[in-house]
C-alpha positions as a LaTeX table, in Angstrom:
\begin{tabular}{lrrr}
\hline
Residue & $x$ (\AA) & $y$ (\AA) & $z$ (\AA) \\
\hline
Met1 & 182.63 & 61.85 & 172.25 \\
Gly2 & 179.82 & 63.47 & 170.24 \\
Ser3 & 178.76 & 63.03 & 166.65 \\
Leu4 & 179.15 & 64.82 & 163.36 \\
Trp5 & 176.27 & 65.54 & 161.02 \\
Ala6 & 177.13 & 65.95 & 157.32 \\
Gly7 & 174.69 & 67.51 & 154.87 \\
Val8 & 175.35 & 67.18 & 151.15 \\
Asp9 & 173.70 & 69.51 & 148.67 \\
Val10 & 173.97 & 67.35 & 145.56 \\
Gly11 & 174.78 & 68.85 & 142.17 \\
Lys12 & 175.59 & 67.49 & 138.73 \\
Thr13 & 179.21 & 68.63 & 138.58 \\
His14 & 179.91 & 69.36 & 142.24 \\
His15 & 178.46 & 68.95 & 145.72 \\
His16 & 178.58 & 71.17 & 148.75 \\
Val17 & 179.26 & 69.41 & 152.05 \\
Cys18 & 178.55 & 71.02 & 155.40 \\
Val19 & 179.37 & 69.26 & 158.66 \\
Val20 & 178.08 & 70.34 & 162.07 \\
Asp21 & 178.77 & 68.98 & 165.53 \\
Asp22 & 176.23 & 68.09 & 168.23 \\
Asp23 & 175.88 & 71.77 & 169.15 \\
Gly24 & 175.16 & 72.76 & 165.54 \\
Thr25 & 178.52 & 74.48 & 165.08 \\
Val26 & 179.93 & 74.24 & 161.55 \\
Val27 & 183.17 & 72.26 & 161.55 \\
Leu28 & 183.52 & 72.06 & 157.75 \\
Ser29 & 181.86 & 73.65 & 154.73 \\
Glu30 & 183.36 & 72.77 & 151.39 \\
Lys31 & 182.55 & 72.52 & 147.70 \\
Ile32 & 183.85 & 69.32 & 146.12 \\
Pro33 & 183.77 & 67.99 & 142.57 \\
Asn34 & 181.48 & 65.08 & 141.80 \\
Asp35 & 184.29 & 62.54 & 141.46 \\
Gln36 & 185.23 & 59.49 & 143.46 \\
Gln37 & 188.60 & 60.77 & 144.68 \\
Ala38 & 187.17 & 64.03 & 146.05 \\
Ile39 & 184.25 & 62.32 & 147.76 \\
Ser40 & 186.51 & 59.63 & 149.26 \\
Gly41 & 188.93 & 62.34 & 150.36 \\
Ile42 & 186.42 & 64.34 & 152.34 \\
Ala43 & 184.89 & 61.20 & 153.86 \\
Gly44 & 188.37 & 60.03 & 154.86 \\
Arg45 & 189.29 & 63.36 & 156.44 \\
Leu46 & 186.09 & 63.32 & 158.47 \\
Gly47 & 186.70 & 59.71 & 159.47 \\
Lys48 & 190.01 & 60.73 & 161.05 \\
Arg49 & 188.08 & 62.80 & 163.61 \\
Arg50 & 187.08 & 59.53 & 165.30 \\
Lys51 & 183.50 & 60.61 & 165.87 \\
Pro52 & 180.38 & 58.91 & 164.54 \\
Ile53 & 179.38 & 60.62 & 161.29 \\
Arg54 & 175.86 & 60.63 & 159.93 \\
Trp55 & 175.37 & 61.80 & 156.37 \\
Ala56 & 172.32 & 63.17 & 154.57 \\
Val57 & 171.74 & 63.92 & 150.91 \\
Asp58 & 168.94 & 65.85 & 149.26 \\
Leu59 & 168.55 & 63.48 & 146.28 \\
Pro60 & 168.10 & 59.70 & 146.47 \\
Gly61 & 169.67 & 58.95 & 143.05 \\
Gly62 & 170.70 & 60.53 & 139.75 \\
Pro63 & 173.52 & 63.01 & 140.43 \\
Ala64 & 173.78 & 61.62 & 143.98 \\
Ser65 & 174.59 & 58.10 & 142.76 \\
Leu66 & 178.37 & 58.45 & 143.00 \\
Val67 & 178.39 & 60.12 & 146.41 \\
Leu68 & 175.97 & 57.48 & 147.69 \\
Ala69 & 178.07 & 54.63 & 146.25 \\
Val70 & 181.27 & 55.97 & 147.84 \\
Leu71 & 179.61 & 56.53 & 151.22 \\
Phe72 & 177.88 & 53.14 & 151.23 \\
Asp73 & 181.17 & 51.48 & 150.25 \\
Arg74 & 182.72 & 53.08 & 153.35 \\
Gly75 & 179.88 & 51.73 & 155.51 \\
Ala76 & 178.52 & 55.22 & 156.18 \\
Asp77 & 175.18 & 55.93 & 157.85 \\
Val78 & 173.41 & 57.80 & 155.05 \\
Arg79 & 169.96 & 59.38 & 155.18 \\
Tyr80 & 167.73 & 61.25 & 152.77 \\
Val81 & 166.30 & 64.68 & 153.53 \\
Ser82 & 163.79 & 65.69 & 150.88 \\
Gly83 & 163.90 & 69.00 & 149.07 \\
Thr84 & 160.52 & 69.88 & 150.55 \\
Val85 & 161.80 & 69.36 & 154.10 \\
Thr86 & 164.99 & 71.29 & 153.31 \\
Ser87 & 162.99 & 74.19 & 151.91 \\
Arg88 & 160.76 & 74.37 & 154.96 \\
Met89 & 163.64 & 74.02 & 157.40 \\
Ala90 & 165.59 & 76.78 & 155.61 \\
Glu91 & 163.14 & 79.29 & 157.04 \\
Ala92 & 164.50 & 78.51 & 160.52 \\
Phe93 & 168.11 & 79.36 & 159.68 \\
His94 & 169.76 & 82.66 & 158.89 \\
Gly95 & 171.97 & 83.15 & 155.87 \\
Lys96 & 171.71 & 83.54 & 152.15 \\
Arg97 & 168.99 & 81.25 & 150.98 \\
Lys98 & 169.20 & 79.10 & 147.90 \\
Thr99 & 172.96 & 78.82 & 147.85 \\
Asp100 & 174.59 & 75.40 & 147.78 \\
Ala101 & 176.45 & 76.13 & 151.02 \\
His102 & 173.27 & 77.21 & 152.83 \\
Asp103 & 171.33 & 74.21 & 151.54 \\
Ala104 & 174.07 & 71.83 & 152.74 \\
Tyr105 & 174.01 & 73.59 & 156.13 \\
Val106 & 170.22 & 73.20 & 156.37 \\
Ile107 & 170.45 & 69.52 & 155.42 \\
Ala108 & 173.09 & 68.91 & 158.12 \\
Gln109 & 171.10 & 70.77 & 160.75 \\
Thr110 & 167.89 & 68.96 & 159.76 \\
Leu111 & 169.61 & 65.61 & 160.13 \\
Arg112 & 171.02 & 66.64 & 163.51 \\
Met113 & 167.62 & 67.72 & 164.83 \\
Arg114 & 165.37 & 65.11 & 163.23 \\
Thr115 & 166.08 & 61.51 & 164.07 \\
Gly116 & 163.19 & 60.39 & 161.87 \\
Cys117 & 164.89 & 61.08 & 158.52 \\
Ser118 & 164.59 & 57.97 & 156.38 \\
Ser119 & 167.53 & 55.72 & 155.50 \\
Ser120 & 168.55 & 55.75 & 151.84 \\
\hline
\end{tabular}
């Protein structure tokens, strides 16, 4: 069946979500506004894939509060990947660094490869 690994680069007005499969292939990369309907929408679309989804965010609170609340309300498995870890892991991946899309990709890949990421 496989799993999906969703990395969220959190922002004040929008987030970037990148989802990879067990092989590390990107299955979704999308910028969404920081509002409940948009966050619920993307979580719902991913839920229709009928694969376990693990989520990771790069902030444990503040601008991440709404995305965390929506995901927790849906019973999602959510983890935290620190900015320091994301920065160090970014060196292992090609692409334009310091873009929201690349950061979300690195967060998703980090979650996929590191089972020791802490629960939020």
